mmCIF file with all atom_site columns, C-alpha atoms and ligand atoms in Angstrom:
data_model
loop_
_atom_site.group_PDB
_atom_site.id
_atom_site.type_symbol
_atom_site.label_atom_id
_atom_site.label_alt_id
_atom_site.label_comp_id
_atom_site.label_asym_id
_atom_site.label_entity_id
_atom_site.label_seq_id
_atom_site.pdbx_PDB_ins_code
_atom_site.Cartn_x
_atom_site.Cartn_y
_atom_site.Cartn_z
_atom_site.occupancy
_atom_site.B_iso_or_equiv
_atom_site.pdbx_formal_charge
_atom_site.auth_seq_id
_atom_site.auth_comp_id
_atom_site.auth_asym_id
_atom_site.auth_atom_id
_atom_site.pdbx_PDB_model_num
ATOM   1   C  CA  . MET A 1 1   ? 0.148   0.060  0.097   1.00 0.00 ? 207  MET A CA  1
ATOM   2   C  CA  . ASP A 1 2   ? 1.336   3.450  -1.006  1.00 0.00 ? 208  ASP A CA  1
ATOM   3   C  CA  . ALA A 1 3   ? 1.116   5.601  2.281   1.00 0.00 ? 209  ALA A CA  1
ATOM   4   C  CA  . THR A 1 4   ? 2.183   8.968  0.265   1.00 0.00 ? 210  THR A CA  1
ATOM   5   C  CA  . ARG A 1 5   ? -0.016  11.659 0.929   1.00 0.00 ? 211  ARG A CA  1
ATOM   6   C  CA  . ARG A 1 6   ? -1.369  13.566 -1.874  1.00 0.00 ? 212  ARG A CA  1
ATOM   7   C  CA  . PHE A 1 7   ? -2.183  17.587 -1.310  1.00 0.00 ? 213  PHE A CA  1
ATOM   8   C  CA  . PHE A 1 8   ? -4.007  18.914 -4.015  1.00 0.00 ? 214  PHE A CA  1
ATOM   9   C  CA  . ILE A 1 9   ? -4.100  22.616 -4.084  1.00 0.00 ? 215  ILE A CA  1
ATOM   10  C  CA  . SER A 1 10  ? -6.940  24.741 -6.190  1.00 0.00 ? 216  SER A CA  1
ATOM   11  C  CA  . ALA A 1 11  ? -5.795  28.140 -6.665  1.00 0.00 ? 217  ALA A CA  1
ATOM   12  C  CA  . ASP A 1 12  ? -7.989  31.146 -7.846  1.00 0.00 ? 218  ASP A CA  1
ATOM   13  C  CA  . LEU A 1 13  ? -6.948  34.654 -8.284  1.00 0.00 ? 219  LEU A CA  1
ATOM   14  C  CA  . GLU A 1 14  ? -9.603  36.926 -6.748  1.00 0.00 ? 220  GLU A CA  1
ATOM   15  C  CA  . GLY A 1 15  ? -8.826  36.031 -3.318  1.00 0.00 ? 221  GLY A CA  1
ATOM   16  C  CA  . VAL A 1 16  ? -5.006  36.328 -3.105  1.00 0.00 ? 222  VAL A CA  1
ATOM   17  C  CA  . ALA A 1 17  ? -3.842  38.816 -0.627  1.00 0.00 ? 223  ALA A CA  1
ATOM   18  C  CA  . GLY A 1 18  ? -3.337  42.155 -2.579  1.00 0.00 ? 224  GLY A CA  1
ATOM   19  C  CA  . VAL A 1 19  ? -5.598  41.838 -5.405  1.00 0.00 ? 225  VAL A CA  1
ATOM   20  C  CA  . VAL A 1 20  ? -8.705  44.051 -5.177  1.00 0.00 ? 226  VAL A CA  1
ATOM   21  C  CA  . ALA A 1 21  ? -9.620  45.047 -8.821  1.00 0.00 ? 227  ALA A CA  1
ATOM   22  C  CA  . SER A 1 22  ? -10.890 43.378 -11.764 1.00 0.00 ? 228  SER A CA  1
ATOM   23  C  CA  . GLU A 1 23  ? -8.201  44.960 -14.076 1.00 0.00 ? 229  GLU A CA  1
ATOM   24  C  CA  . GLU A 1 24  ? -5.899  42.583 -11.588 1.00 0.00 ? 230  GLU A CA  1
ATOM   25  C  CA  . LEU A 1 25  ? -7.522  39.748 -12.924 1.00 0.00 ? 231  LEU A CA  1
ATOM   26  C  CA  . ARG A 1 26  ? -7.255  40.117 -16.886 1.00 0.00 ? 232  ARG A CA  1
ATOM   27  C  CA  . PRO A 1 27  ? -4.183  39.043 -19.044 1.00 0.00 ? 233  PRO A CA  1
ATOM   28  C  CA  . GLY A 1 28  ? -2.956  42.248 -20.918 1.00 0.00 ? 234  GLY A CA  1
ATOM   29  C  CA  . ASN A 1 29  ? -2.804  44.463 -17.897 1.00 0.00 ? 235  ASN A CA  1
ATOM   30  C  CA  . ALA A 1 30  ? 0.429   45.306 -15.863 1.00 0.00 ? 236  ALA A CA  1
ATOM   31  C  CA  . GLU A 1 31  ? -1.547  44.721 -12.704 1.00 0.00 ? 237  GLU A CA  1
ATOM   32  C  CA  . TYR A 1 32  ? -2.292  41.245 -13.742 1.00 0.00 ? 238  TYR A CA  1
ATOM   33  C  CA  . GLU A 1 33  ? 1.379   40.406 -14.071 1.00 0.00 ? 239  GLU A CA  1
ATOM   34  C  CA  . TRP A 1 34  ? 1.733   41.557 -10.461 1.00 0.00 ? 240  TRP A CA  1
ATOM   35  C  CA  . ALA A 1 35  ? -1.474  39.746 -9.237  1.00 0.00 ? 241  ALA A CA  1
ATOM   36  C  CA  . ARG A 1 36  ? -0.280  36.778 -10.820 1.00 0.00 ? 242  ARG A CA  1
ATOM   37  C  CA  . ARG A 1 37  ? 3.016   36.879 -9.089  1.00 0.00 ? 243  ARG A CA  1
ATOM   38  C  CA  . LEU A 1 38  ? 1.262   37.210 -5.862  1.00 0.00 ? 244  LEU A CA  1
ATOM   39  C  CA  . LEU A 1 39  ? -0.727  34.214 -6.469  1.00 0.00 ? 245  LEU A CA  1
ATOM   40  C  CA  . THR A 1 40  ? 2.481   32.102 -7.619  1.00 0.00 ? 246  THR A CA  1
ATOM   41  C  CA  . ASP A 1 41  ? 4.054   33.301 -4.017  1.00 0.00 ? 247  ASP A CA  1
ATOM   42  C  CA  . GLU A 1 42  ? 0.886   32.310 -2.185  1.00 0.00 ? 248  GLU A CA  1
ATOM   43  C  CA  . VAL A 1 43  ? 0.868   28.930 -3.929  1.00 0.00 ? 249  VAL A CA  1
ATOM   44  C  CA  . ASN A 1 44  ? 4.902   28.526 -3.122  1.00 0.00 ? 250  ASN A CA  1
ATOM   45  C  CA  . ALA A 1 45  ? 3.897   29.309 0.921   1.00 0.00 ? 251  ALA A CA  1
ATOM   46  C  CA  . ALA A 1 46  ? 1.606   26.680 0.565   1.00 0.00 ? 252  ALA A CA  1
ATOM   47  C  CA  . VAL A 1 47  ? 4.015   24.097 -0.943  1.00 0.00 ? 253  VAL A CA  1
ATOM   48  C  CA  . ARG A 1 48  ? 6.764   25.007 1.611   1.00 0.00 ? 254  ARG A CA  1
ATOM   49  C  CA  . GLY A 1 49  ? 4.438   24.560 4.668   1.00 0.00 ? 255  GLY A CA  1
ATOM   50  C  CA  . ILE A 1 50  ? 3.122   21.101 3.593   1.00 0.00 ? 256  ILE A CA  1
ATOM   51  C  CA  . ARG A 1 51  ? 6.929   20.096 2.787   1.00 0.00 ? 257  ARG A CA  1
ATOM   52  C  CA  . ARG A 1 52  ? 7.706   21.147 6.445   1.00 0.00 ? 258  ARG A CA  1
ATOM   53  C  CA  . ALA A 1 53  ? 4.886   18.671 7.521   1.00 0.00 ? 259  ALA A CA  1
ATOM   54  C  CA  . ASP A 1 54  ? 5.645   15.899 5.147   1.00 0.00 ? 260  ASP A CA  1
ATOM   55  C  CA  . ALA A 1 55  ? 8.657   15.870 2.806   1.00 0.00 ? 261  ALA A CA  1
ATOM   56  C  CA  . SER A 1 56  ? 7.445   13.226 0.965   1.00 0.00 ? 262  SER A CA  1
ATOM   57  C  CA  . ALA A 1 57  ? 4.022   14.258 0.044   1.00 0.00 ? 263  ALA A CA  1
ATOM   58  C  CA  . GLU A 1 58  ? 2.757   14.581 -3.410  1.00 0.00 ? 264  GLU A CA  1
ATOM   59  C  CA  . ILE A 1 59  ? 1.654   17.951 -4.189  1.00 0.00 ? 265  ILE A CA  1
ATOM   60  C  CA  . VAL A 1 60  ? -0.521  19.037 -7.292  1.00 0.00 ? 266  VAL A CA  1
ATOM   61  C  CA  . VAL A 1 61  ? -1.463  22.676 -8.079  1.00 0.00 ? 267  VAL A CA  1
ATOM   62  C  CA  . SER A 1 62  ? -4.430  23.124 -9.974  1.00 0.00 ? 268  SER A CA  1
ATOM   63  C  CA  . ASP A 1 63  ? -3.990  26.884 -11.619 1.00 0.00 ? 269  ASP A CA  1
ATOM   64  C  CA  . GLY A 1 64  ? -8.342  27.594 -11.378 1.00 0.00 ? 270  GLY A CA  1
ATOM   65  C  CA  . HIS A 1 65  ? -8.710  31.098 -12.433 1.00 0.00 ? 271  HIS A CA  1
ATOM   66  C  CA  . GLY A 1 66  ? -9.933  32.108 -15.828 1.00 0.00 ? 272  GLY A CA  1
ATOM   67  C  CA  . GLY A 1 67  ? -8.078  30.206 -18.784 1.00 0.00 ? 273  GLY A CA  1
ATOM   68  C  CA  . TYR A 1 68  ? -5.923  28.242 -16.103 1.00 0.00 ? 274  TYR A CA  1
ATOM   69  C  CA  . ARG A 1 69  ? -2.811  29.741 -16.869 1.00 0.00 ? 275  ARG A CA  1
ATOM   70  C  CA  . ASN A 1 70  ? -1.925  32.363 -14.081 1.00 0.00 ? 276  ASN A CA  1
ATOM   71  C  CA  . ILE A 1 71  ? 0.425   30.480 -11.917 1.00 0.00 ? 277  ILE A CA  1
ATOM   72  C  CA  . LEU A 1 72  ? 3.905   31.179 -13.163 1.00 0.00 ? 278  LEU A CA  1
ATOM   73  C  CA  . PRO A 1 73  ? 5.114   27.837 -13.911 1.00 0.00 ? 279  PRO A CA  1
ATOM   74  C  CA  . ALA A 1 74  ? 8.948   28.713 -13.893 1.00 0.00 ? 280  ALA A CA  1
ATOM   75  C  CA  . ASP A 1 75  ? 8.582   30.420 -10.574 1.00 0.00 ? 281  ASP A CA  1
ATOM   76  C  CA  . LEU A 1 76  ? 6.153   27.631 -9.223  1.00 0.00 ? 282  LEU A CA  1
ATOM   77  C  CA  . ASP A 1 77  ? 8.279   25.351 -6.472  1.00 0.00 ? 283  ASP A CA  1
ATOM   78  C  CA  . PRO A 1 78  ? 9.781   22.479 -8.754  1.00 0.00 ? 284  PRO A CA  1
ATOM   79  C  CA  . THR A 1 79  ? 8.616   19.797 -6.026  1.00 0.00 ? 285  THR A CA  1
ATOM   80  C  CA  . ALA A 1 80  ? 5.174   20.371 -6.892  1.00 0.00 ? 286  ALA A CA  1
ATOM   81  C  CA  . GLY A 1 81  ? 3.059   19.434 -9.986  1.00 0.00 ? 287  GLY A CA  1
ATOM   82  C  CA  . LEU A 1 82  ? 1.158   21.965 -12.154 1.00 0.00 ? 288  LEU A CA  1
ATOM   83  C  CA  . LEU A 1 83  ? -2.016  21.352 -13.706 1.00 0.00 ? 289  LEU A CA  1
ATOM   84  C  CA  . ARG A 1 84  ? -2.547  24.285 -16.423 1.00 0.00 ? 290  ARG A CA  1
ATOM   85  C  CA  . GLY A 1 85  ? -4.853  25.040 -19.379 1.00 0.00 ? 291  GLY A CA  1
ATOM   86  C  CA  . LYS A 1 86  ? -7.575  23.251 -20.681 1.00 0.00 ? 292  LYS A CA  1
ATOM   87  C  CA  . PRO A 1 87  ? -9.614  21.212 -21.133 1.00 0.00 ? 293  PRO A CA  1
ATOM   88  C  CA  . ARG A 1 88  ? -11.106 20.960 -17.467 1.00 0.00 ? 294  ARG A CA  1
ATOM   89  C  CA  . PRO A 1 89  ? -14.125 18.899 -17.262 1.00 0.00 ? 295  PRO A CA  1
ATOM   90  C  CA  . LEU A 1 90  ? -14.368 19.520 -13.347 1.00 0.00 ? 296  LEU A CA  1
ATOM   91  C  CA  . ALA A 1 91  ? -12.712 23.080 -13.774 1.00 0.00 ? 297  ALA A CA  1
ATOM   92  C  CA  . MET A 1 92  ? -11.348 24.599 -10.675 1.00 0.00 ? 298  MET A CA  1
ATOM   93  C  CA  . ILE A 1 93  ? -10.842 20.984 -9.198  1.00 0.00 ? 299  ILE A CA  1
ATOM   94  C  CA  . ASP A 1 94  ? -9.805  18.810 -12.011 1.00 0.00 ? 300  ASP A CA  1
ATOM   95  C  CA  . GLY A 1 95  ? -7.147  16.727 -11.099 1.00 0.00 ? 301  GLY A CA  1
ATOM   96  C  CA  . ILE A 1 96  ? -8.318  15.892 -7.344  1.00 0.00 ? 302  ILE A CA  1
ATOM   97  C  CA  . ARG A 1 97  ? -8.526  12.372 -6.409  1.00 0.00 ? 303  ARG A CA  1
ATOM   98  C  CA  . SER A 1 98  ? -10.246 10.349 -3.451  1.00 0.00 ? 304  SER A CA  1
ATOM   99  C  CA  . GLY A 1 99  ? -8.579  10.600 -0.604  1.00 0.00 ? 305  GLY A CA  1
ATOM   100 C  CA  . ASP A 1 100 ? -6.675  13.856 -1.480  1.00 0.00 ? 306  ASP A CA  1
ATOM   101 C  CA  . GLU A 1 101 ? -6.238  16.613 1.285   1.00 0.00 ? 307  GLU A CA  1
ATOM   102 C  CA  . ALA A 1 102 ? -7.340  19.474 -0.639  1.00 0.00 ? 308  ALA A CA  1
ATOM   103 C  CA  . ILE A 1 103 ? -6.393  23.223 -0.019  1.00 0.00 ? 309  ILE A CA  1
ATOM   104 C  CA  . PHE A 1 104 ? -7.937  26.238 -1.669  1.00 0.00 ? 310  PHE A CA  1
ATOM   105 C  CA  . ILE A 1 105 ? -6.080  29.381 -2.208  1.00 0.00 ? 311  ILE A CA  1
ATOM   106 C  CA  . GLY A 1 106 ? -7.364  32.782 -3.518  1.00 0.00 ? 312  GLY A CA  1
ATOM   107 C  CA  . TYR A 1 107 ? -11.048 31.785 -3.683  1.00 0.00 ? 313  TYR A CA  1
ATOM   108 C  CA  . HIS A 1 108 ? -13.596 34.425 -3.402  1.00 0.00 ? 314  HIS A CA  1
ATOM   109 C  CA  . PRO A 1 109 ? -17.018 35.034 -1.974  1.00 0.00 ? 315  PRO A CA  1
ATOM   110 C  CA  . ARG A 1 110 ? -20.078 34.315 -3.972  1.00 0.00 ? 316  ARG A CA  1
ATOM   111 C  CA  . ALA A 1 111 ? -22.123 36.823 -5.937  1.00 0.00 ? 317  ALA A CA  1
ATOM   112 C  CA  . GLY A 1 112 ? -23.897 39.256 -3.208  1.00 0.00 ? 318  GLY A CA  1
ATOM   113 C  CA  . ALA A 1 113 ? -21.518 38.210 -0.469  1.00 0.00 ? 319  ALA A CA  1
ATOM   114 C  CA  . ARG A 1 114 ? -19.548 40.785 1.445   1.00 0.00 ? 320  ARG A CA  1
ATOM   115 C  CA  . GLY A 1 115 ? -15.961 40.604 0.395   1.00 0.00 ? 321  GLY A CA  1
ATOM   116 C  CA  . THR A 1 116 ? -13.676 41.502 -2.184  1.00 0.00 ? 322  THR A CA  1
ATOM   117 C  CA  . LEU A 1 117 ? -14.166 40.618 -5.756  1.00 0.00 ? 323  LEU A CA  1
ATOM   118 C  CA  . SER A 1 118 ? -17.249 38.551 -5.117  1.00 0.00 ? 324  SER A CA  1
ATOM   119 C  CA  . HIS A 1 119 ? -19.089 36.623 -7.868  1.00 0.00 ? 325  HIS A CA  1
ATOM   120 C  CA  . THR A 1 120 ? -20.357 33.131 -8.842  1.00 0.00 ? 326  THR A CA  1
ATOM   121 C  CA  . PHE A 1 121 ? -18.736 31.877 -11.898 1.00 0.00 ? 327  PHE A CA  1
ATOM   122 C  CA  . ASP A 1 122 ? -19.587 35.351 -13.691 1.00 0.00 ? 328  ASP A CA  1
ATOM   123 C  CA  . ASP A 1 123 ? -21.911 38.408 -13.191 1.00 0.00 ? 329  ASP A CA  1
ATOM   124 C  CA  . ALA A 1 124 ? -24.579 36.439 -14.811 1.00 0.00 ? 330  ALA A CA  1
ATOM   125 C  CA  . VAL A 1 125 ? -25.113 33.939 -12.228 1.00 0.00 ? 331  VAL A CA  1
ATOM   126 C  CA  . LEU A 1 126 ? -26.527 35.451 -8.494  1.00 0.00 ? 332  LEU A CA  1
ATOM   127 C  CA  . ASP A 1 127 ? -27.293 32.473 -6.553  1.00 0.00 ? 333  ASP A CA  1
ATOM   128 C  CA  . LEU A 1 128 ? -25.873 28.889 -6.674  1.00 0.00 ? 334  LEU A CA  1
ATOM   129 C  CA  . ARG A 1 129 ? -26.276 26.268 -4.282  1.00 0.00 ? 335  ARG A CA  1
ATOM   130 C  CA  . CYS A 1 130 ? -24.603 22.775 -3.579  1.00 0.00 ? 336  CYS A CA  1
ATOM   131 C  CA  . ASN A 1 131 ? -26.818 20.219 -1.621  1.00 0.00 ? 337  ASN A CA  1
ATOM   132 C  CA  . GLY A 1 132 ? -28.543 23.392 -0.183  1.00 0.00 ? 338  GLY A CA  1
ATOM   133 C  CA  . ARG A 1 133 ? -25.623 25.227 0.624   1.00 0.00 ? 339  ARG A CA  1
ATOM   134 C  CA  . PRO A 1 134 ? -24.621 28.602 -1.225  1.00 0.00 ? 340  PRO A CA  1
ATOM   135 C  CA  . THR A 1 135 ? -21.370 28.035 -3.033  1.00 0.00 ? 341  THR A CA  1
ATOM   136 C  CA  . PRO A 1 136 ? -19.417 30.505 -5.190  1.00 0.00 ? 342  PRO A CA  1
ATOM   137 C  CA  . ARG A 1 137 ? -18.513 27.434 -7.620  1.00 0.00 ? 343  ARG A CA  1
ATOM   138 C  CA  . ALA A 1 138 ? -19.750 24.129 -9.012  1.00 0.00 ? 344  ALA A CA  1
ATOM   139 C  CA  . CYS A 1 139 ? -21.074 21.733 -7.064  1.00 0.00 ? 345  CYS A CA  1
ATOM   140 C  CA  . PRO A 1 140 ? -18.474 18.445 -7.300  1.00 0.00 ? 346  PRO A CA  1
ATOM   141 C  CA  . ARG A 1 141 ? -20.252 15.427 -8.800  1.00 0.00 ? 347  ARG A CA  1
ATOM   142 C  CA  . ARG A 1 142 ? -20.904 12.340 -6.487  1.00 0.00 ? 348  ARG A CA  1
HETATM 143 ZN ZN1 . LIG B 2 .   ? -11.009 33.581 -10.528 1.00 0.00 ? 1219 LIG B ZN1 1
#
């Protein structure tokens, strides 16, 4: 039996510390380049924390914002794997496996909720529920 722990990090951009404006979320803006640096740094901090707790853990990072190409691959801790780009059948959590220890970084509040850059998918969805509970994202398949 394989006892290696697997950590799955799903990383969005809107909830990263310091990100506060929609311009920071869109490629083509200088602010976006700054925001993706912050995102990469937050993910690397999580990877370092996991390594301190479990040096042999498998760590997989799922880039979860927009086109799924925000984390700076060359600057990501080389001990972590990176899932980026499309297709993504499970969107932000594509690549997660049963038994993974999941970590969510940079996530944002749902549409209408108090918080920075709150939304649900996009501005057209005002309420989404998963098993009766409000959520800012898709309900995982069972
Ligand atoms: Zn996002």
